[in-house]
PDB file of C-alpha atoms in Angstrom:
ATOM      1  CA  MET K  66     -37.888  48.869   3.336  1.00  0.00           C
ATOM      2  CA  THR K  67     -34.873  48.059   1.162  1.00  0.00           C
ATOM      3  CA  THR K  68     -32.323  45.492   2.245  1.00  0.00           C
ATOM      4  CA  ALA K  69     -28.552  45.891   2.224  1.00  0.00           C
ATOM      5  CA  ALA K  70     -25.970  43.678   3.964  1.00  0.00           C
ATOM      6  CA  LEU K  71     -26.601  44.637   7.587  1.00  0.00           C
ATOM      7  CA  GLN K  72     -28.506  47.839   6.961  1.00  0.00           C
ATOM      8  CA  THR K  73     -31.945  48.793   5.705  1.00  0.00           C
ATOM      9  CA  VAL K  74     -33.771  52.016   5.000  1.00  0.00           C
ATOM     10  CA  LEU K  75     -37.045  52.538   6.878  1.00  0.00           C
ATOM     11  CA  THR K  76     -39.585  55.263   6.158  1.00  0.00           C
ATOM     12  CA  VAL K  77     -42.624  55.686   8.423  1.00  0.00           C
ATOM     13  CA  PRO K  78     -45.741  56.629   6.439  1.00  0.00           C
ATOM     14  CA  GLU K  79     -47.784  59.587   7.691  1.00  0.00           C
ATOM     15  CA  ARG K  80     -50.667  57.239   8.443  1.00  0.00           C
ATOM     16  CA  PHE K  81     -48.809  55.653  11.363  1.00  0.00           C
ATOM     17  CA  ARG K  82     -48.422  58.802  13.415  1.00  0.00           C
ATOM     18  CA  GLY K  83     -49.023  59.060  17.141  1.00  0.00           C
ATOM     19  CA  PRO K  84     -48.607  62.683  18.230  1.00  0.00           C
ATOM     20  CA  ALA K  85     -48.699  65.065  15.269  1.00  0.00           C
ATOM     21  CA  GLY K  86     -45.589  64.815  13.128  1.00  0.00           C
ATOM     22  CA  ILE K  87     -43.982  61.748  14.737  1.00  0.00           C
ATOM     23  CA  ALA K  88     -44.390  57.984  14.558  1.00  0.00           C
ATOM     24  CA  ASN K  89     -46.624  56.078  16.926  1.00  0.00           C
ATOM     25  CA  GLY K  90     -44.250  54.667  19.549  1.00  0.00           C
ATOM     26  CA  GLY K  91     -45.636  51.147  19.439  1.00  0.00           C
ATOM     27  CA  TRP K  92     -45.602  51.042  15.633  1.00  0.00           C
ATOM     28  CA  ILE K  93     -41.945  52.051  15.413  1.00  0.00           C
ATOM     29  CA  SER K  94     -41.088  49.685  18.286  1.00  0.00           C
ATOM     30  CA  GLY K  95     -42.623  46.819  16.330  1.00  0.00           C
ATOM     31  CA  ALA K  96     -40.796  47.848  13.164  1.00  0.00           C
ATOM     32  CA  VAL K  97     -37.396  47.828  14.861  1.00  0.00           C
ATOM     33  CA  ALA K  98     -38.114  44.682  16.904  1.00  0.00           C
ATOM     34  CA  GLU K  99     -39.436  42.724  13.934  1.00  0.00           C
ATOM     35  CA  THR K 100     -36.015  41.682  12.632  1.00  0.00           C
ATOM     36  CA  LEU K 101     -35.146  40.175  16.039  1.00  0.00           C
ATOM     37  CA  LEU K 102     -38.461  38.513  16.858  1.00  0.00           C
ATOM     38  CA  GLY K 103     -37.832  35.659  14.427  1.00  0.00           C
ATOM     39  CA  GLU K 104     -34.883  34.417  16.487  1.00  0.00           C
ATOM     40  CA  HIS K 105     -35.899  35.710  19.929  1.00  0.00           C
ATOM     41  CA  SER K 106     -39.257  35.530  21.657  1.00  0.00           C
ATOM     42  CA  THR K 107     -38.898  38.776  23.613  1.00  0.00           C
ATOM     43  CA  VAL K 108     -37.409  42.070  22.452  1.00  0.00           C
ATOM     44  CA  GLU K 109     -36.882  45.267  24.435  1.00  0.00           C
ATOM     45  CA  VAL K 110     -37.126  48.507  22.468  1.00  0.00           C
ATOM     46  CA  THR K 111     -35.899  51.847  23.830  1.00  0.00           C
ATOM     47  CA  LEU K 112     -37.035  55.085  22.185  1.00  0.00           C
ATOM     48  CA  HIS K 113     -34.283  57.685  22.524  1.00  0.00           C
ATOM     49  CA  ALA K 114     -35.968  60.412  20.453  1.00  0.00           C
ATOM     50  CA  PRO K 115     -39.202  60.897  18.483  1.00  0.00           C
ATOM     51  CA  THR K 116     -39.138  59.251  15.047  1.00  0.00           C
ATOM     52  CA  PRO K 117     -39.987  61.606  12.142  1.00  0.00           C
ATOM     53  CA  LEU K 118     -42.481  60.672   9.430  1.00  0.00           C
ATOM     54  CA  GLU K 119     -41.894  60.342   5.679  1.00  0.00           C
ATOM     55  CA  THR K 120     -38.113  60.425   6.212  1.00  0.00           C
ATOM     56  CA  GLU K 121     -35.524  57.864   5.100  1.00  0.00           C
ATOM     57  CA  LEU K 122     -34.032  56.437   8.293  1.00  0.00           C
ATOM     58  CA  ARG K 123     -31.145  54.000   8.724  1.00  0.00           C
ATOM     59  CA  LEU K 124     -31.979  50.669  10.370  1.00  0.00           C
ATOM     60  CA  GLU K 125     -28.736  48.895  11.248  1.00  0.00           C
ATOM     61  CA  HIS K 126     -27.833  45.555  12.840  1.00  0.00           C
ATOM     62  CA  LEU K 127     -24.978  45.847  15.338  1.00  0.00           C
ATOM     63  CA  GLY K 128     -24.245  42.447  16.862  1.00  0.00           C
ATOM     64  CA  HIS K 129     -27.434  41.370  18.669  1.00  0.00           C
ATOM     65  CA  ALA K 130     -28.849  44.896  18.653  1.00  0.00           C
ATOM     66  CA  VAL K 131     -30.768  46.825  16.022  1.00  0.00           C
ATOM     67  CA  GLN K 132     -30.619  50.626  15.857  1.00  0.00           C
ATOM     68  CA  LEU K 133     -32.687  53.181  13.986  1.00  0.00           C
ATOM     69  CA  ALA K 134     -31.031  56.512  13.259  1.00  0.00           C
ATOM     70  CA  ASP K 135     -31.725  59.753  11.420  1.00  0.00           C
ATOM     71  CA  GLY K 136     -28.267  60.654  10.176  1.00  0.00           C
ATOM     72  CA  GLU K 137     -26.072  60.521  13.264  1.00  0.00           C
ATOM     73  CA  ARG K 138     -29.006  60.876  15.668  1.00  0.00           C
ATOM     74  CA  LEU K 139     -29.987  57.640  17.414  1.00  0.00           C
ATOM     75  CA  LEU K 140     -33.768  57.284  17.553  1.00  0.00           C
ATOM     76  CA  VAL K 141     -34.555  53.717  18.602  1.00  0.00           C
ATOM     77  CA  GLU K 142     -32.618  50.676  19.812  1.00  0.00           C
ATOM     78  CA  ALA K 143     -33.833  47.072  20.207  1.00  0.00           C
ATOM     79  CA  ILE K 144     -32.179  44.153  21.982  1.00  0.00           C
ATOM     80  CA  PRO K 145     -33.311  40.581  22.747  1.00  0.00           C
ATOM     81  CA  VAL K 146     -34.009  39.851  26.415  1.00  0.00           C
ATOM     82  CA  ALA K 147     -34.391  36.578  28.289  1.00  0.00           C
ATOM     83  CA  GLN K 148     -37.685  37.395  29.929  1.00  0.00           C
ATOM     84  CA  ASP K 149     -41.187  35.956  30.039  1.00  0.00           C
ATOM     85  CA  LEU K 150     -43.655  38.815  30.313  1.00  0.00           C
ATOM     86  CA  GLU K 151     -46.570  38.841  32.719  1.00  0.00           C
ATOM     87  CA  ALA K 152     -49.873  39.576  31.060  1.00  0.00           C
ATOM     88  CA  PRO K 153     -52.967  41.272  32.486  1.00  0.00           C
ATOM     89  CA  ALA K 154     -55.857  38.899  33.061  1.00  0.00           C
ATOM     90  CA  PHE K 155     -58.045  37.848  30.145  1.00  0.00           C
ATOM     91  CA  VAL K 156     -61.223  39.876  29.571  1.00  0.00           C
ATOM     92  CA  PRO K 157     -63.925  38.353  27.337  1.00  0.00           C
ATOM     93  CA  PHE K 158     -64.494  40.254  24.104  1.00  0.00           C
ATOM     94  CA  ALA K 159     -68.045  41.386  24.907  1.00  0.00           C
ATOM     95  CA  GLU K 160     -66.904  42.827  28.247  1.00  0.00           C
ATOM     96  CA  ALA K 161     -63.877  44.499  26.642  1.00  0.00           C
ATOM     97  CA  ALA K 162     -66.089  46.062  23.969  1.00  0.00           C
ATOM     98  CA  ARG K 163     -68.524  47.420  26.591  1.00  0.00           C
ATOM     99  CA  ALA K 164     -65.609  49.077  28.400  1.00  0.00           C
ATOM    100  CA  GLU K 165     -64.999  51.294  25.345  1.00  0.00           C
ATOM    101  CA  ALA K 166     -67.932  53.479  26.427  1.00  0.00           C
ATOM    102  CA  ARG K 167     -65.770  54.582  29.390  1.00  0.00           C
ATOM    103  CA  PHE K 168     -62.783  55.648  27.246  1.00  0.00           C
ATOM    104  CA  THR K 169     -61.548  58.873  28.859  1.00  0.00           C
ATOM    105  CA  GLY K 170     -60.192  60.085  25.531  1.00  0.00           C
ATOM    106  CA  HIS K 171     -63.728  60.899  24.470  1.00  0.00           C
ATOM    107  CA  GLN K 172     -63.717  63.617  27.156  1.00  0.00           C
ATOM    108  CA  GLY K 173     -60.322  64.984  26.138  1.00  0.00           C
ATOM    109  CA  HIS K 174     -57.642  63.494  23.889  1.00  0.00           C
ATOM    110  CA  ALA K 175     -54.102  64.916  23.704  1.00  0.00           C
ATOM    111  CA  PHE K 176     -53.356  63.075  20.436  1.00  0.00           C
ATOM    112  CA  PRO K 177     -56.657  62.760  18.531  1.00  0.00           C
ATOM    113  CA  GLU K 178     -54.814  61.890  15.304  1.00  0.00           C
ATOM    114  CA  CYS K 179     -53.085  58.827  16.830  1.00  0.00           C
ATOM    115  CA  PHE K 180     -53.211  55.810  14.520  1.00  0.00           C
ATOM    116  CA  VAL K 181     -54.269  53.477  17.343  1.00  0.00           C
ATOM    117  CA  CYS K 182     -56.442  55.327  19.841  1.00  0.00           C
ATOM    118  CA  GLY K 183     -57.214  58.514  17.933  1.00  0.00           C
ATOM    119  CA  LEU K 184     -60.581  59.615  16.608  1.00  0.00           C
ATOM    120  CA  ARG K 185     -59.808  58.954  12.953  1.00  0.00           C
ATOM    121  CA  GLU K 186     -62.073  57.413  10.340  1.00  0.00           C
ATOM    122  CA  PRO K 187     -62.686  53.651  10.583  1.00  0.00           C
ATOM    123  CA  GLY K 188     -60.281  51.784   8.323  1.00  0.00           C
ATOM    124  CA  ASP K 189     -57.700  54.575   8.571  1.00  0.00           C
ATOM    125  CA  GLY K 190     -57.023  54.479  12.299  1.00  0.00           C
ATOM    126  CA  LEU K 191     -57.541  51.398  14.470  1.00  0.00           C
ATOM    127  CA  ARG K 192     -59.953  53.223  16.818  1.00  0.00           C
ATOM    128  CA  ILE K 193     -59.021  51.168  19.884  1.00  0.00           C
ATOM    129  CA  PHE K 194     -60.619  52.992  22.824  1.00  0.00           C
ATOM    130  CA  PRO K 195     -59.638  51.349  26.153  1.00  0.00           C
ATOM    131  CA  GLY K 196     -62.056  51.959  28.975  1.00  0.00           C
ATOM    132  CA  THR K 197     -62.069  50.981  32.629  1.00  0.00           C
ATOM    133  CA  LEU K 198     -63.651  47.767  33.835  1.00  0.00           C
ATOM    134  CA  ASP K 199     -65.976  47.640  36.807  1.00  0.00           C
ATOM    135  CA  GLY K 200     -64.387  46.552  40.060  1.00  0.00           C
ATOM    136  CA  GLY K 201     -60.766  46.265  38.963  1.00  0.00           C
ATOM    137  CA  ASP K 202     -57.607  47.990  37.795  1.00  0.00           C
ATOM    138  CA  LEU K 203     -57.814  46.887  34.162  1.00  0.00           C
ATOM    139  CA  VAL K 204     -58.674  48.805  31.011  1.00  0.00           C
ATOM    140  CA  ALA K 205     -59.855  46.955  27.927  1.00  0.00           C
ATOM    141  CA  ALA K 206     -61.142  47.331  24.395  1.00  0.00           C
ATOM    142  CA  GLY K 207     -62.318  45.085  21.599  1.00  0.00           C
ATOM    143  CA  TRP K 208     -60.196  44.842  18.465  1.00  0.00           C
ATOM    144  CA  ARG K 209     -61.754  43.843  15.170  1.00  0.00           C
ATOM    145  CA  VAL K 210     -58.713  43.592  12.905  1.00  0.00           C
ATOM    146  CA  PRO K 211     -59.294  45.579   9.682  1.00  0.00           C
ATOM    147  CA  HIS K 212     -57.954  44.304   6.375  1.00  0.00           C
ATOM    148  CA  THR K 213     -56.353  47.708   5.839  1.00  0.00           C
ATOM    149  CA  VAL K 214     -53.459  46.752   8.168  1.00  0.00           C
ATOM    150  CA  VAL K 215     -52.694  43.388   6.594  1.00  0.00           C
ATOM    151  CA  GLU K 216     -49.537  42.624   4.628  1.00  0.00           C
ATOM    152  CA  GLU K 217     -48.791  39.610   2.429  1.00  0.00           C
ATOM    153  CA  ASP K 218     -47.814  37.421   5.385  1.00  0.00           C
ATOM    154  CA  GLY K 219     -50.492  38.660   7.784  1.00  0.00           C
ATOM    155  CA  VAL K 220     -50.713  41.352  10.453  1.00  0.00           C
ATOM    156  CA  PRO K 221     -47.159  42.655  11.058  1.00  0.00           C
ATOM    157  CA  ALA K 222     -45.381  43.293  14.347  1.00  0.00           C
ATOM    158  CA  THR K 223     -45.712  47.030  13.725  1.00  0.00           C
ATOM    159  CA  ILE K 224     -49.479  46.833  14.179  1.00  0.00           C
ATOM    160  CA  ILE K 225     -49.323  44.486  17.174  1.00  0.00           C
ATOM    161  CA  GLY K 226     -46.747  46.727  18.844  1.00  0.00           C
ATOM    162  CA  ALA K 227     -48.950  49.755  18.242  1.00  0.00           C
ATOM    163  CA  VAL K 228     -51.978  48.054  19.795  1.00  0.00           C
ATOM    164  CA  LEU K 229     -50.011  46.919  22.846  1.00  0.00           C
ATOM    165  CA  ASP K 230     -48.493  50.372  23.296  1.00  0.00           C
ATOM    166  CA  CYS K 231     -51.404  52.794  23.561  1.00  0.00           C
ATOM    167  CA  ILE K 232     -53.493  50.798  26.007  1.00  0.00           C
ATOM    168  CA  THR K 233     -50.721  50.921  28.630  1.00  0.00           C
ATOM    169  CA  GLY K 234     -50.875  54.705  28.456  1.00  0.00           C
ATOM    170  CA  TRP K 235     -54.653  54.802  28.871  1.00  0.00           C
ATOM    171  CA  ALA K 236     -54.301  52.664  31.982  1.00  0.00           C
ATOM    172  CA  HIS K 237     -52.859  55.881  33.497  1.00  0.00           C
ATOM    173  CA  PHE K 238     -54.352  58.802  31.560  1.00  0.00           C
ATOM    174  CA  GLY K 239     -57.316  60.913  32.554  1.00  0.00           C
ATOM    175  CA  PRO K 240     -59.070  63.184  30.027  1.00  0.00           C
ATOM    176  CA  GLY K 241     -56.526  65.285  28.126  1.00  0.00           C
ATOM    177  CA  GLU K 242     -53.506  63.739  29.875  1.00  0.00           C
ATOM    178  CA  SER K 243     -50.564  62.409  27.894  1.00  0.00           C
ATOM    179  CA  ALA K 244     -47.029  61.049  27.949  1.00  0.00           C
ATOM    180  CA  LEU K 245     -44.560  59.704  25.391  1.00  0.00           C
ATOM    181  CA  LEU K 246     -43.482  56.089  25.155  1.00  0.00           C
ATOM    182  CA  GLY K 247     -39.922  55.565  26.383  1.00  0.00           C
ATOM    183  CA  ARG K 248     -39.577  51.774  26.272  1.00  0.00           C
ATOM    184  CA  LEU K 249     -41.679  48.850  25.063  1.00  0.00           C
ATOM    185  CA  THR K 250     -40.830  45.184  25.585  1.00  0.00           C
ATOM    186  CA  LEU K 251     -42.699  42.878  23.192  1.00  0.00           C
ATOM    187  CA  GLN K 252     -43.409  39.161  23.305  1.00  0.00           C
ATOM    188  CA  LEU K 253     -45.392  37.596  20.456  1.00  0.00           C
ATOM    189  CA  HIS K 254     -46.892  34.133  20.966  1.00  0.00           C
ATOM    190  CA  ARG K 255     -49.272  33.648  18.042  1.00  0.00           C
ATOM    191  CA  ARG K 256     -50.264  35.272  14.771  1.00  0.00           C
ATOM    192  CA  VAL K 257     -52.994  37.879  14.503  1.00  0.00           C
ATOM    193  CA  TYR K 258     -55.385  37.256  11.634  1.00  0.00           C
ATOM    194  CA  PRO K 259     -57.173  39.801   9.431  1.00  0.00           C
ATOM    195  CA  GLY K 260     -60.843  40.049  10.298  1.00  0.00           C
ATOM    196  CA  GLY K 261     -60.197  38.401  13.655  1.00  0.00           C
ATOM    197  CA  THR K 262     -61.792  39.481  16.914  1.00  0.00           C
ATOM    198  CA  TYR K 263     -59.529  40.048  19.914  1.00  0.00           C
ATOM    199  CA  SER K 264     -59.573  41.487  23.431  1.00  0.00           C
ATOM    200  CA  VAL K 265     -56.917  44.078  24.252  1.00  0.00           C
ATOM    201  CA  VAL K 266     -56.245  44.461  27.983  1.00  0.00           C
ATOM    202  CA  GLY K 267     -53.950  46.812  29.911  1.00  0.00           C
ATOM    203  CA  ARG K 268     -53.114  47.797  33.458  1.00  0.00           C
ATOM    204  CA  ALA K 269     -50.981  50.369  35.230  1.00  0.00           C
ATOM    205  CA  THR K 270     -48.205  48.782  37.273  1.00  0.00           C
ATOM    206  CA  GLY K 271     -46.693  51.808  38.980  1.00  0.00           C
ATOM    207  CA  ARG K 272     -45.236  55.270  38.752  1.00  0.00           C
ATOM    208  CA  GLU K 273     -41.811  56.679  39.590  1.00  0.00           C
ATOM    209  CA  GLY K 274     -41.489  60.427  39.162  1.00  0.00           C
ATOM    210  CA  ARG K 275     -42.286  61.145  35.511  1.00  0.00           C
ATOM    211  CA  LYS K 276     -42.106  57.468  34.564  1.00  0.00           C
ATOM    212  CA  LEU K 277     -45.378  55.551  34.151  1.00  0.00           C
ATOM    213  CA  PHE K 278     -45.298  51.751  33.968  1.00  0.00           C
ATOM    214  CA  GLY K 279     -47.841  49.420  32.426  1.00  0.00           C
ATOM    215  CA  GLU K 280     -48.515  45.970  30.986  1.00  0.00           C
ATOM    216  CA  SER K 281     -50.777  44.881  28.157  1.00  0.00           C
ATOM    217  CA  ALA K 282     -51.943  41.819  26.257  1.00  0.00           C
ATOM    218  CA  VAL K 283     -53.901  40.694  23.231  1.00  0.00           C
ATOM    219  CA  TYR K 284     -56.166  37.654  23.642  1.00  0.00           C
ATOM    220  CA  GLU K 285     -58.170  35.488  21.293  1.00  0.00           C
ATOM    221  CA  VAL K 286     -61.874  35.070  22.065  1.00  0.00           C
ATOM    222  CA  ASP K 287     -61.215  31.796  23.901  1.00  0.00           C
ATOM    223  CA  GLY K 288     -58.644  33.406  26.216  1.00  0.00           C
ATOM    224  CA  THR K 289     -55.531  32.241  24.375  1.00  0.00           C
ATOM    225  CA  LEU K 290     -52.711  34.734  24.852  1.00  0.00           C
ATOM    226  CA  VAL K 291     -51.547  36.162  21.514  1.00  0.00           C
ATOM    227  CA  ALA K 292     -49.044  38.834  22.560  1.00  0.00           C
ATOM    228  CA  ALA K 293     -47.899  40.728  25.647  1.00  0.00           C
ATOM    229  CA  ALA K 294     -45.933  43.861  26.406  1.00  0.00           C
ATOM    230  CA  LYS K 295     -44.647  46.010  29.210  1.00  0.00           C
ATOM    231  CA  ALA K 296     -44.140  49.733  28.755  1.00  0.00           C
ATOM    232  CA  THR K 297     -42.473  52.728  30.302  1.00  0.00           C
ATOM    233  CA  TRP K 298     -43.915  56.156  29.493  1.00  0.00           C
ATOM    234  CA  ILE K 299     -42.367  59.545  30.210  1.00  0.00           C
ATOM    235  CA  ALA K 300     -44.846  62.206  31.361  1.00  0.00           C
ATOM    236  CA  PRO K 301     -44.327  65.911  30.583  1.00  0.00           C
ATOM    237  CA  LYS K 302     -42.441  68.022  33.109  1.00  0.00           C
TER     238      LYS K 302
END
């Protein structure tokens, strides 16, 4: 990313794909939100169109908003919001890790190359496989943070956004089902550390036509809330 006065150039590496050929929605949400999260605790990101990979894109600050565009085509917009997000209940790491055995993506995955929840090699993808918990409406997975996602100042908002994104989809999806992220609101409370062990928890919060709603959270092993999100997905027609 190269900095100009109020404009930067952002290129999404192929590694951070979701569906084939486009950026993971949570990753790009974190990238656009990152410049606002220093001043604001909660940022709402709206995805207007899929973000292409390996393409120079214009990231521009317009007042309190940040926009990502490909030429004249608006892709993503982020704004600060005065909102404290609700988080799904804490799930201990051992219980979250056991839930991975019930990940419905193992029976059919619409986006098997996804950086977060896809079936890629360890160290390349994050391999976060949310599964259902017994006796409740939550899905959960364990997250052992690989050093391959760490930057000089730690684990960036792009990675945290990606983790918080996919699990809200799997709170809805059955085998082979899919949707595309339409909006992600992020709230970061604490840093994520390389090599750390975290619980990732999600839940479905409703459906309205093609729109699917969900909430997610990342917790430390002692139950301390690290980050939270709420998401809106758009299912295929």
